[in-house]
Structure formats: C-alpha cells, structure tokens
Tab-separated table of C-alpha atoms and ligand atoms in Angstrom:
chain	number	residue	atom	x	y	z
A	48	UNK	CA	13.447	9.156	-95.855
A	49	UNK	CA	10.015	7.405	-96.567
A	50	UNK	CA	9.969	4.051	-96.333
A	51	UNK	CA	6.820	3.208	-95.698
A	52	UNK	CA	3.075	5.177	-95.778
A	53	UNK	CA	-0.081	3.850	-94.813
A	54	UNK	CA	-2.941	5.946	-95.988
A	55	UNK	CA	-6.332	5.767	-93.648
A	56	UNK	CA	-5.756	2.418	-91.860
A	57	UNK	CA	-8.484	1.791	-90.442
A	58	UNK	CA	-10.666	2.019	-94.025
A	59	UNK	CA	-8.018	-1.139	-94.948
A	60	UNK	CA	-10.322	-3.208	-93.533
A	61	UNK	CA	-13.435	-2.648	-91.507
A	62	UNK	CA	-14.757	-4.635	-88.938
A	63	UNK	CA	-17.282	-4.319	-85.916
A	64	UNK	CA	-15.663	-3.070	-82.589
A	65	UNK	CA	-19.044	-4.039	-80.717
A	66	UNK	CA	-18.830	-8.018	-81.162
A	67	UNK	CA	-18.352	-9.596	-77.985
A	68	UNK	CA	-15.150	-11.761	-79.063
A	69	UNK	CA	-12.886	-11.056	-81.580
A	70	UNK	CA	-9.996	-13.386	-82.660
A	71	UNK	CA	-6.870	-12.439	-84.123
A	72	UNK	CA	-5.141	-14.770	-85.998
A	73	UNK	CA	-2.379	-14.685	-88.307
A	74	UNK	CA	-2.099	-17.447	-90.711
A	75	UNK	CA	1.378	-17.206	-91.805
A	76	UNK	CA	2.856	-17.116	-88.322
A	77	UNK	CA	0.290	-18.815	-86.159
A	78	UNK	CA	0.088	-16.111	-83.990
A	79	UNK	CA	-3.245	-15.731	-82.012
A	80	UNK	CA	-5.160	-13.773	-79.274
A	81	UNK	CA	-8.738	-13.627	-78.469
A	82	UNK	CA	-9.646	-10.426	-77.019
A	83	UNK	CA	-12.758	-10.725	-74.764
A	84	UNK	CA	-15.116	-7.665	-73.945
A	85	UNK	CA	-16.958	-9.197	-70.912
A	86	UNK	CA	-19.756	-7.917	-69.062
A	87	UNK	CA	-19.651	-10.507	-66.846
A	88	UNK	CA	-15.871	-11.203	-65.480
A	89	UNK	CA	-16.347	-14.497	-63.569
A	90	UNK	CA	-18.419	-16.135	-66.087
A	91	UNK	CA	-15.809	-14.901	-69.254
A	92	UNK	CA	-12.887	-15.910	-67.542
A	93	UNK	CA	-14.243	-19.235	-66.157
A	94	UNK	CA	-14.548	-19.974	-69.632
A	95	UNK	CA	-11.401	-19.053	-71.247
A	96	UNK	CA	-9.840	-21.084	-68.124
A	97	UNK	CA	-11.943	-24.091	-69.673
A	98	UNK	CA	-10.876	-23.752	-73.136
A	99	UNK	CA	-7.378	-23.436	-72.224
A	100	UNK	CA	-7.152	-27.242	-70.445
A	101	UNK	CA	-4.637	-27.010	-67.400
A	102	UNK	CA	-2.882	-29.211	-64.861
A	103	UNK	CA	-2.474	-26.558	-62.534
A	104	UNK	CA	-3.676	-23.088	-62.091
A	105	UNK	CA	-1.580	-19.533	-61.228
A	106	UNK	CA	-2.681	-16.089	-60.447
A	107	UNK	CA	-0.081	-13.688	-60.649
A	108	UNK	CA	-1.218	-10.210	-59.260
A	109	UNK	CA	0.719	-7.226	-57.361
A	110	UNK	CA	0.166	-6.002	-53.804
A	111	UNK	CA	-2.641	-3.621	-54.899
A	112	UNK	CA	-4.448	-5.909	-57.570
A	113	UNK	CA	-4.326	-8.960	-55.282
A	114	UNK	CA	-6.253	-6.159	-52.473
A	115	UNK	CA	-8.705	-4.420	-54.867
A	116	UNK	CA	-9.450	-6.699	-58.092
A	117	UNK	CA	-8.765	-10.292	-56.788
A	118	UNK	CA	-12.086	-9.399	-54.876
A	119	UNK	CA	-13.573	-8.739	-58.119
A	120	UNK	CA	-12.820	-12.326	-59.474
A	121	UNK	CA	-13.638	-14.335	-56.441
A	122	UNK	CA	-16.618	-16.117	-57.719
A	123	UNK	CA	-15.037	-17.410	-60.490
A	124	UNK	CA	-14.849	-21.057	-59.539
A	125	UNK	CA	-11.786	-22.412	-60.960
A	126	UNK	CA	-9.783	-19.200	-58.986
A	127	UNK	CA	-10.289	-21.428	-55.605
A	128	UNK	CA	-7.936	-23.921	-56.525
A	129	UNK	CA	-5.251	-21.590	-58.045
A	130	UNK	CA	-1.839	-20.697	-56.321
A	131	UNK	CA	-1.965	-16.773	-55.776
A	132	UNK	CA	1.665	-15.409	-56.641
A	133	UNK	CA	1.910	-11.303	-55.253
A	134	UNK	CA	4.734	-9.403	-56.625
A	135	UNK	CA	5.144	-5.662	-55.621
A	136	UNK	CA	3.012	-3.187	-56.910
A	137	UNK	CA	4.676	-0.361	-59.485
A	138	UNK	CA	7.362	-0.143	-62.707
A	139	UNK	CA	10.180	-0.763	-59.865
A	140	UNK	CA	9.476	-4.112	-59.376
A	141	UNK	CA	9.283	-5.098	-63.205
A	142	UNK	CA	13.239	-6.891	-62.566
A	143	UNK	CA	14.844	-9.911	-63.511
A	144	UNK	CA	14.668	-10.565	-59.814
A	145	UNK	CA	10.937	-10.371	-59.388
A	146	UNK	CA	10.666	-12.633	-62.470
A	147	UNK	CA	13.230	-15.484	-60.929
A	148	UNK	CA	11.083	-14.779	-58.285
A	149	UNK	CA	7.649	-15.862	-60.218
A	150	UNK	CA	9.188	-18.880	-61.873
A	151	UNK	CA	10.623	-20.397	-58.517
A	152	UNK	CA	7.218	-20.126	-57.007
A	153	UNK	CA	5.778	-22.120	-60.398
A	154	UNK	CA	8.820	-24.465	-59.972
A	155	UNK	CA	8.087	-24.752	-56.026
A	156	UNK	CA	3.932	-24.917	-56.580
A	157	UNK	CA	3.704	-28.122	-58.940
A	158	UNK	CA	3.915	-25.568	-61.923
A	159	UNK	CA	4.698	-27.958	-65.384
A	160	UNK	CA	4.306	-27.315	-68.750
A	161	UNK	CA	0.546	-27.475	-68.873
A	162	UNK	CA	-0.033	-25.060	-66.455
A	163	UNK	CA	-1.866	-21.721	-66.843
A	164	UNK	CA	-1.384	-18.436	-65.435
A	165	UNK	CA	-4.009	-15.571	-65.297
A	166	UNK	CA	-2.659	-12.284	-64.966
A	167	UNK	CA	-4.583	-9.939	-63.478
A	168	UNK	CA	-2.727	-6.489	-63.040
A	169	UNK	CA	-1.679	-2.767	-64.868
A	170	UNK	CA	1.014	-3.346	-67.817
A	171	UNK	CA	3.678	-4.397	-65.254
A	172	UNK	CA	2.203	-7.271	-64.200
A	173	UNK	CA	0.882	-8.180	-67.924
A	174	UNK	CA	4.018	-7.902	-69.089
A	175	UNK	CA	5.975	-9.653	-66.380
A	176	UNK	CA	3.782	-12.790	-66.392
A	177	UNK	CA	3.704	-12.857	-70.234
A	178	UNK	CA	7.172	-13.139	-69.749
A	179	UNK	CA	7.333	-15.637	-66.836
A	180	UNK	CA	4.453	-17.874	-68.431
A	181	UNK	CA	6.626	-17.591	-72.099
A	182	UNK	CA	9.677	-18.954	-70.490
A	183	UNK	CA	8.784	-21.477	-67.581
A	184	UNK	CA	9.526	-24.759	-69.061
A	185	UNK	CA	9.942	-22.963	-72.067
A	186	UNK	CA	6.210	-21.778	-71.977
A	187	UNK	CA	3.347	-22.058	-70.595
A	188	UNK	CA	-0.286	-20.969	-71.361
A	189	UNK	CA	-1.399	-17.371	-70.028
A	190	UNK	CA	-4.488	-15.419	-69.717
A	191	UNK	CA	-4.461	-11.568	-69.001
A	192	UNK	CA	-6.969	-9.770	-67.427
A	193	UNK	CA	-6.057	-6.034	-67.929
A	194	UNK	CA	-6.874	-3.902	-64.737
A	195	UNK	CA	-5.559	-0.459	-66.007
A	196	UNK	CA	-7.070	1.825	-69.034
A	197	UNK	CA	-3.281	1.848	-70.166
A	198	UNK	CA	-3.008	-2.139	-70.327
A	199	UNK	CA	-6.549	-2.837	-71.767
A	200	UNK	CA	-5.953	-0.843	-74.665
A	201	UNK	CA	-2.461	-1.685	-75.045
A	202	UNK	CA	0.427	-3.452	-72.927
A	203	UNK	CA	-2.205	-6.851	-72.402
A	204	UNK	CA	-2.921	-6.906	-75.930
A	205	UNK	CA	-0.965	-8.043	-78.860
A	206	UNK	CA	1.746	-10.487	-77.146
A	207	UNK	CA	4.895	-8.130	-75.924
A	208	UNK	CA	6.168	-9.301	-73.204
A	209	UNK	CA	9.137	-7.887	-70.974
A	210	UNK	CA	10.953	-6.735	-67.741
A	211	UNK	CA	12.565	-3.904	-67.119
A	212	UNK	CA	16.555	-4.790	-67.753
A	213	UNK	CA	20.071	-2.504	-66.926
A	214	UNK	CA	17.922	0.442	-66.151
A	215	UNK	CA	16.250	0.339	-70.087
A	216	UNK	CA	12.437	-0.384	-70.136
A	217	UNK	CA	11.247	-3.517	-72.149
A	218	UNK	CA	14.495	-4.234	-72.484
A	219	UNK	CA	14.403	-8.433	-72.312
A	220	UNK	CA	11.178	-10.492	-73.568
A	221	UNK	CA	9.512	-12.384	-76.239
A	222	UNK	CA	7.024	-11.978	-78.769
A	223	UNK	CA	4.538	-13.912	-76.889
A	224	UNK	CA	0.664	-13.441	-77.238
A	225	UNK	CA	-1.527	-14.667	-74.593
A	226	UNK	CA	-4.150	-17.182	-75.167
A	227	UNK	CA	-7.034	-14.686	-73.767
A	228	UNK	CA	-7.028	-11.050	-73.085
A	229	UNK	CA	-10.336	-10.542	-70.948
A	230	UNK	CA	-11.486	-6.376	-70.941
A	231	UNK	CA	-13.780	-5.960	-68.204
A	232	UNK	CA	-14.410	-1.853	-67.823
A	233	UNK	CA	-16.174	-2.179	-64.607
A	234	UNK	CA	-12.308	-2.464	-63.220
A	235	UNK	CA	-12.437	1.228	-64.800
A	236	UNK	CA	-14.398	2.862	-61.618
A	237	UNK	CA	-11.105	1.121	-59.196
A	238	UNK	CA	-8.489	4.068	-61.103
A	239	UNK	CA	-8.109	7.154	-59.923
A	240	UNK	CA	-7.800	10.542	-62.466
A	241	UNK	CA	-4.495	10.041	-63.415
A	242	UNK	CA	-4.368	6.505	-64.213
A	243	UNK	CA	-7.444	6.814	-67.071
A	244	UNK	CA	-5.526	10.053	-68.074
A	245	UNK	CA	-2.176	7.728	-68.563
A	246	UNK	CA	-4.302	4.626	-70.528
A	247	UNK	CA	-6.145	7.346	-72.516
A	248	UNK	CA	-2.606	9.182	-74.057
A	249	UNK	CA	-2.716	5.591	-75.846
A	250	UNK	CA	-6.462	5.704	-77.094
A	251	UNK	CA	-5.122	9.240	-78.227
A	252	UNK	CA	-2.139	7.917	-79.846
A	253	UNK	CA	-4.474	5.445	-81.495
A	254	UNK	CA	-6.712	7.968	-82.466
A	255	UNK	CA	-4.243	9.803	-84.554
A	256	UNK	CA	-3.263	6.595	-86.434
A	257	UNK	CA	-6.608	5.668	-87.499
A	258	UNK	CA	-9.219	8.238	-88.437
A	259	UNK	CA	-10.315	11.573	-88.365
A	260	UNK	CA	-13.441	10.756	-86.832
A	261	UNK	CA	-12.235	8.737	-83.858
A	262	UNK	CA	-9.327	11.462	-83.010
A	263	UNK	CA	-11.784	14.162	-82.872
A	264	UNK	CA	-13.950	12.329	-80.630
A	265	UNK	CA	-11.279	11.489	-78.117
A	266	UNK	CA	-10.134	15.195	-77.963
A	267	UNK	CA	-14.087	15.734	-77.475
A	268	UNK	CA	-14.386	13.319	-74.443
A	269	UNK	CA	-14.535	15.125	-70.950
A	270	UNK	CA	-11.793	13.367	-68.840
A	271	UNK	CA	-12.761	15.769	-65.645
A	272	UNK	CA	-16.062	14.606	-65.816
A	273	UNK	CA	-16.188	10.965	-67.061
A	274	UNK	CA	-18.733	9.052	-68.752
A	275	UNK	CA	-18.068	5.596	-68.031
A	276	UNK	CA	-20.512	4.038	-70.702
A	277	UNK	CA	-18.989	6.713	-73.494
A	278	UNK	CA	-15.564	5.295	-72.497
A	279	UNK	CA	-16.249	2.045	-72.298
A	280	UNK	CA	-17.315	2.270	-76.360
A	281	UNK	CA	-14.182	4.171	-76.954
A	282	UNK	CA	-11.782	1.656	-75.503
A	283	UNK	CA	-13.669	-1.443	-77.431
A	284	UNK	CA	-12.778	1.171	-80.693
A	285	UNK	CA	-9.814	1.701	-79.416
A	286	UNK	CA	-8.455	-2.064	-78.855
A	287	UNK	CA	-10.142	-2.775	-82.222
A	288	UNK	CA	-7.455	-0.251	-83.972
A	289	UNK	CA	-4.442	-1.884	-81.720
A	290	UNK	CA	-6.078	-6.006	-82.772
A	291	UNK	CA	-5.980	-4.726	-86.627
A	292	UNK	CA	-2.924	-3.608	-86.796
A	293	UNK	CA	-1.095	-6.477	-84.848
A	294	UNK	CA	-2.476	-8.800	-86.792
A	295	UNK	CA	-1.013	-7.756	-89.752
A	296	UNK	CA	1.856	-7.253	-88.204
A	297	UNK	CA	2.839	-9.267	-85.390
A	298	UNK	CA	6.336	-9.119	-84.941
A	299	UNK	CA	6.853	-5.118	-85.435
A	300	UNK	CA	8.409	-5.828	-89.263
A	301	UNK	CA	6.095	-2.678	-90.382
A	302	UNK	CA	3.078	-1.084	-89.644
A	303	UNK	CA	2.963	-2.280	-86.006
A	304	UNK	CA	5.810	0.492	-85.363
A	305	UNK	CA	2.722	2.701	-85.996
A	306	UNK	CA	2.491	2.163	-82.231
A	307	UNK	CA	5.160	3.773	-81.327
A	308	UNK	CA	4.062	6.959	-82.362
A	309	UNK	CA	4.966	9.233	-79.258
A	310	UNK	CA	6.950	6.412	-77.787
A	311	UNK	CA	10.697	7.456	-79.013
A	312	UNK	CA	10.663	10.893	-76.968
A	313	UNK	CA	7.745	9.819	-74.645
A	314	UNK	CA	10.140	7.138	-73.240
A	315	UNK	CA	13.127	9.511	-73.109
A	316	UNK	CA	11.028	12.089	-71.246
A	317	UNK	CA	9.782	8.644	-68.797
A	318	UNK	CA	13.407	7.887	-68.399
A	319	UNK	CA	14.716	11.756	-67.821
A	320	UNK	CA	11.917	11.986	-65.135
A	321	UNK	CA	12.868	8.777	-63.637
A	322	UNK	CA	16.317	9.770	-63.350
A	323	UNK	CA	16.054	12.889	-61.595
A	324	UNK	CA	13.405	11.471	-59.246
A	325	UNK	CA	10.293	13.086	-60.941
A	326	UNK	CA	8.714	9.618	-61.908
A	327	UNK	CA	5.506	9.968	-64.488
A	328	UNK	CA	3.098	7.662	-65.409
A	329	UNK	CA	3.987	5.645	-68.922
A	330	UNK	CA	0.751	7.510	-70.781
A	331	UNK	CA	1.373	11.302	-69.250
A	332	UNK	CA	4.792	10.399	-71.093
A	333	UNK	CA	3.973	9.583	-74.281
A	334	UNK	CA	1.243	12.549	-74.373
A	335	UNK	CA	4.302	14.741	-73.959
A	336	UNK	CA	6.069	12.789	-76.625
A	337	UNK	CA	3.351	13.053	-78.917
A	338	UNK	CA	3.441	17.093	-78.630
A	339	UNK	CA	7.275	16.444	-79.932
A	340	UNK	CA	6.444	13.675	-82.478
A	341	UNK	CA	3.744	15.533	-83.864
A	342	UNK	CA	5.510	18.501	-84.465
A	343	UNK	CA	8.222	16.621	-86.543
A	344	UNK	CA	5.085	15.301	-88.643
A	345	UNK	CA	4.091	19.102	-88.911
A	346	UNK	CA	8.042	19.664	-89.994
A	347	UNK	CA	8.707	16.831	-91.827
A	348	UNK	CA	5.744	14.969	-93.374
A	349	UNK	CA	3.180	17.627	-93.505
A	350	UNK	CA	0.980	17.150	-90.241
A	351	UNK	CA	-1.225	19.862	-90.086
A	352	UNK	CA	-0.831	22.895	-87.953
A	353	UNK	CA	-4.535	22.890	-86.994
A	354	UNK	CA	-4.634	19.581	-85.885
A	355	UNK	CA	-1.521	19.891	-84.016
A	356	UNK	CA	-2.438	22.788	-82.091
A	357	UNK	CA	-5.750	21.001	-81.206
A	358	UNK	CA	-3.929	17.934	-80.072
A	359	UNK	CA	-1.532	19.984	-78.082
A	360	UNK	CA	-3.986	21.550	-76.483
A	361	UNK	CA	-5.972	18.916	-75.221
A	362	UNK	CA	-3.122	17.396	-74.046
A	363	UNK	CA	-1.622	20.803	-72.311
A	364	UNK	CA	-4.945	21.125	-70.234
A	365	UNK	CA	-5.529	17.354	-69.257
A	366	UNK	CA	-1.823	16.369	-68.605
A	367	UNK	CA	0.006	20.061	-67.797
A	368	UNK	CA	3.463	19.658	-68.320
A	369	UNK	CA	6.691	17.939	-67.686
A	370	UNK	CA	8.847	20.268	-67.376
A	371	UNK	CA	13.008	20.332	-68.280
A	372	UNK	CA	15.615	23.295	-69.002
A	373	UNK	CA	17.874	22.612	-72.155
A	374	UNK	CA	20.956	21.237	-69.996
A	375	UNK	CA	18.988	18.256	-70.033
A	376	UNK	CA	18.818	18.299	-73.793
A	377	UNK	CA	21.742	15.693	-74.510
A	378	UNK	CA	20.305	13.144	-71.613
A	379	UNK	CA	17.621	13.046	-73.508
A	380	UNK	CA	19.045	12.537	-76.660
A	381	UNK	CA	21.192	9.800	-75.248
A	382	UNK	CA	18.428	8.205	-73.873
A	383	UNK	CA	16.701	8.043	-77.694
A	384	UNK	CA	20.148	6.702	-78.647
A	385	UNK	CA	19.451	3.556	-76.616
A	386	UNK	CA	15.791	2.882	-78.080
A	387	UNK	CA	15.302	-0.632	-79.069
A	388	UNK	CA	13.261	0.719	-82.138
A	389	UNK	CA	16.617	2.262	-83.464
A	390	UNK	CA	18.832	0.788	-86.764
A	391	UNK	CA	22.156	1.843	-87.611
A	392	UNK	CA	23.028	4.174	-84.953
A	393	UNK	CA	19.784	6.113	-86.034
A	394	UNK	CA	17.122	7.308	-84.102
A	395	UNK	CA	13.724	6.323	-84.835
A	396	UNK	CA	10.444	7.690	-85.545
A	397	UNK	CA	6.815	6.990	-86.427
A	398	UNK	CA	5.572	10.058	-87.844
A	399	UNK	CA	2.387	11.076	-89.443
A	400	UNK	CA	1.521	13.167	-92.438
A	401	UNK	CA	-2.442	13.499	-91.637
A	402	UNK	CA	-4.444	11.863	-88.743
A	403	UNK	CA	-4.194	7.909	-89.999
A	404	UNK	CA	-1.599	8.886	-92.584
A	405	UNK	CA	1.357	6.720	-91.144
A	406	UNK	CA	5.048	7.074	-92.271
A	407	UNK	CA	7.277	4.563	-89.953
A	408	UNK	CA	11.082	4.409	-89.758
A	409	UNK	CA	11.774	8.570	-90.079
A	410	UNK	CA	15.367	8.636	-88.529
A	411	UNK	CA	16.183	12.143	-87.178
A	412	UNK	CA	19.649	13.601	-85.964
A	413	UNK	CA	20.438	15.948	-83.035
A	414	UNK	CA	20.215	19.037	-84.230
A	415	UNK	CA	16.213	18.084	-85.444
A	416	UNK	CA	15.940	16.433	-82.225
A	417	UNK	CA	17.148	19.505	-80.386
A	418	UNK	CA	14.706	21.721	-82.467
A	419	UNK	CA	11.949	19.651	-81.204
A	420	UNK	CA	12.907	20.038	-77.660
A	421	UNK	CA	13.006	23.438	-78.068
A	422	UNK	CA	9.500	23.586	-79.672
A	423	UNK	CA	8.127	21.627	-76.856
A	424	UNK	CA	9.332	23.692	-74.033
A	425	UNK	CA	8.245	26.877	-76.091
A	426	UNK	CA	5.029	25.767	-76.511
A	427	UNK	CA	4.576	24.345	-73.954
A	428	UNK	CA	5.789	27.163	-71.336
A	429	UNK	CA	8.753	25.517	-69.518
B	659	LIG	N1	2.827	-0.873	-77.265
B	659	LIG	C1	3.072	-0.935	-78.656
B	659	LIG	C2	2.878	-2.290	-79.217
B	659	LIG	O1	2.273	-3.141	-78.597
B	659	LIG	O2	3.353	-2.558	-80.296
C-alpha cells in the first residue's frame, strides 16, 4: 500500500547548489546544519571553530585520517591547541567500547560542556563523534569534516548519529545535527577507486530520487577515468538533494525515508557479506540493493524497465557483483526482519514509480522478497 508519493522533488523547491554556504534550518524543530563547500580548508574551518565559541578543543580522527588528512588541516591555527583523540580505522571499531573510549578521553582532557569536537574522518568516525559529542555531558558542540565521497554526500550530513550495537549497524544514536559540515573535495584525490565507487552508489541513489536530468548524468560520469572538477559539481548537487530533503524532514517522519532507497536489501547484503567474511564497502552494498529495490519499483509501482536496465547496468560494470546461492536466501531475509526502518513486523521499503517519483513505507513479504533475490542473481549472473 501507498502511503505516501512525492512527485519530482527536487522541482518542490529550487535552490542554487553552487552557493558557497547553505543553511538548513527547520523552524518548527530548531534543527540546523550549515553545510560548507570550502576551497580553502584551514581558513573555512578556522572559522566555523570561531563561530562555534569553545572552552576546549577535540579532534577525533582514526589511525588513517589522523596519518593522511590531519596533515591537510595543520595550518589551521586553532588545531594547535586541540587534544587529538585516534580511534581505529574501519566499521569494526564503530563499538560502544570505542565510544566509552572517546568520552573518557573528553572526561580525562578538561572536556566540559562547552567544548567542541571536529571530526575529521569516513562515516565511522562522523558518526561515532556525532554520537560521543551528542552525549558527553549530555552534548556538546561538533563540527564534521567529511573525508570520504560516501560521508560528504551523506553519513556527515543531516545529523544521524550512531555506533554499531549487538552486531546491527546504526543500531544506538541520536538525531543530532552538527553545527558545521565542512566539504572540502581536494580530500577526494587521498581515496582510492573503490572508495569514490562506494560514496558515489549514494550520489546514484540520490540521483534516482530527484530528477531525470541529474540520474542520467551520474550514469554518464566515467568513474575509471575521473574528472575531479566534474565530480566535485556533482557532489555539491548531490548534498544539495540530501540538505532539501532533511530539512523538511528531519527526524525520518516521511520523505527523509526517501534515503533509504537501496538501504533495506543493501544492508542485508552488507550484513550477509560480513557474516561469511566477504566484507563490502557500505556504497558497493547499497548499489546491489538498489538493483533489488528497483526492480520491486519496476514490479510494484511502475519503475520503468528502460531505466532499470540502464541503472543495472552501470552498476553491473562499475561495482561487478556480490555474489550468494539461494541457501542464503532466509539470512537475508532475517536480516531485513531486524531493520530499524521496519513497523509491525513488516519489512520496509522506499520504492520509486519514475526517477524522483518517491513512494515510502511499501512493506513486502517473503515470497516478494524471495522473487527479488532471485531476479538479482539472474540478472545479475550469480
Ligand atoms: N543516510 C540516510 C539518511 O541520512 O537519512
């Protein structure tokens, strides 16, 4: 059942993606985020440290961004009095321990309720720190400065905040946003292929909720042979769609679960692969769950076939295949039993009945989830 269809989204309300700051505010819930697209890191952040006002400074980064990015930032002045806090590196360490961990080193470090922390990592660290900063003395200020494709078009942005709990991703955290979200692209030329290929599934996924003309142009971009200038317009459109929707939406009542699109078999696929020791990045995921998800739009809603064999196959020759035989079938389902978007025992889905038609909360039972396993491995060859 239809509960819900938004038509064309992003013709609700147009706005420039190339201003330098946009502000998101919503005036019912007081819930607000300035997005920053910098072109000059030291100098952006060095100011959105001096409009925040702070008794003492944090930097929370992991193993790899405190090596490679914490360079990057060193001539921001206000960075030479912080207290650097290193977690490890990767989705493994996103635990309640490494986040007890965080707050006794605020506790231990003079950290009080008008501190600030910058975050300066992928989506694990974003999301950790959101998390840490939300709760210390029952919350502090926080800054993120996205390092990954994946978390400057989405985990940094629009306030959710989480760890990893009982092996279920996301599983504890708060509605949270942060006070700045700084996007600096030159961080872009640090990733290797397979980590823009992972934040780009969500520029996809964005693509397909918005418009016509923004979806064809991401399956038109050459991710073998990048164009860092192209990309670095296509993530400021990008963000733009994610800003828009969460502010008129905050708290994932509505059309925010447009974002999950992909996300209820993309993060049973994440989990399956976890489990049997094939780990995937998040975005390779959700490109796979958007092959399943879009074929229940084709089914159900009337997605058409064109543009779902165009999207498939873009996403069969950038991100291959993940691979799984039909014994696997009711892990899988089990694991979209546990998603947090579910109600009632019922599984979930955003589905779509053109590119930026959106119909959220489609619930689906096993036998249509098993027929879109088996259209998934058929088409794509496993
Ligand atoms: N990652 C989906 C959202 O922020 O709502």
């Amino acid at each position: 059942m239809v509960f819900a269809i938004y038509k064309n989204l992003s013709e609700k309300a147009a706005f420039s993606v190339r201003k330098t700051i946009f502000a998101v505010i919503n005036m019912e819930t007081d819930f607000m985020q300035q997005i920053i697209l910098s072109e000059d890191l030291n100098t952006t952040l060095a100011d959105a440290i001096a409009r925040c006002g702070y008794d003492k400074l944090f930097v929370l980064a992991d193993s790899t961004t405190a090596r490679l990015c914490m360079p990057l930032v060193e001539a921001c002045a206000p960075l030479r009095e912080a207290h650097l806090i290193v977690i490890g590196a990767t989705d493994e360490h996103k635990t309640l321990q490494t986040l007890s961990d965080v707050w006794t080193e605020l506790g231990h470090n003079g950290g009080t309720r008008h501190s600030l922390m910058i975050n300066l990592g992928g989506g694990m660290v974003t999301d950790l720190g959101g998390f840490a900063a939300s709760t210390f003395k029952r919350g502090i200020k926080y800054i993120n400065v996205p390092t990954t494709l994946l978390s400057m078009v989405d985990a940094a942005v629009g306030g959710k905040t989480g760890i990893n709990f009982n092996g279920l991703k996301n599983e504890i955290g708060v509605f949270n946003p942060a006070q700045a979200v700084i996007l600096d692209t030159a961080f872009l030329k640090t990733l290797d292929a397979r980590n823009i290929c992972s934040g780009y599934a969500e520029m996809l996924k964005h693509g397909l909720i918005s418009t016509e003309a923004h979806w064809r142009e991401l399956l038109e971009f050459d991710l073998r042979d990048i164009d860092y200038r192209r990309l670095q317009a296509l993530v400021a459109e990008s963000v733009a769609i994610k800003e828009r929707i969460v502010k008129e939406d905050p708290f994932e009542k509505g059309i925010r679960k447009a974002l999950n699109l992909g996300h209820t078999a993309g993060h049973a696929i994440e989990s399956l692969a976890l489990e049997q020791g094939r780990t995937q990045l998040h975005g390779y995921a959700v490109a796979w769950g958007l092959v399943c998800e879009l074929y229940l739009s084709c089914k159900y809603t009337g997605f058409p076939k064109d543009k779902l064999r165009q999207t498939i196959d873009f996403i069969k020759s950038n991100y291959g295949v993940f691979t799984f035989d039909c014994k696997s079938y009711e892990q899988l389902y089990a694991f979209m039993t546990h998603d947090k978007k579910n109600t009632s025992g019922q599984i979930n889905f955003t589905l779509l009945g053109d590119v930026g038609q959106i119909h959220i909360n489609q619930t689906m039972g096993k036998e249509e989830i098993f027929d879109m396993l088996d259209f998934y491995r058929e088409t794509m060859g496993c």
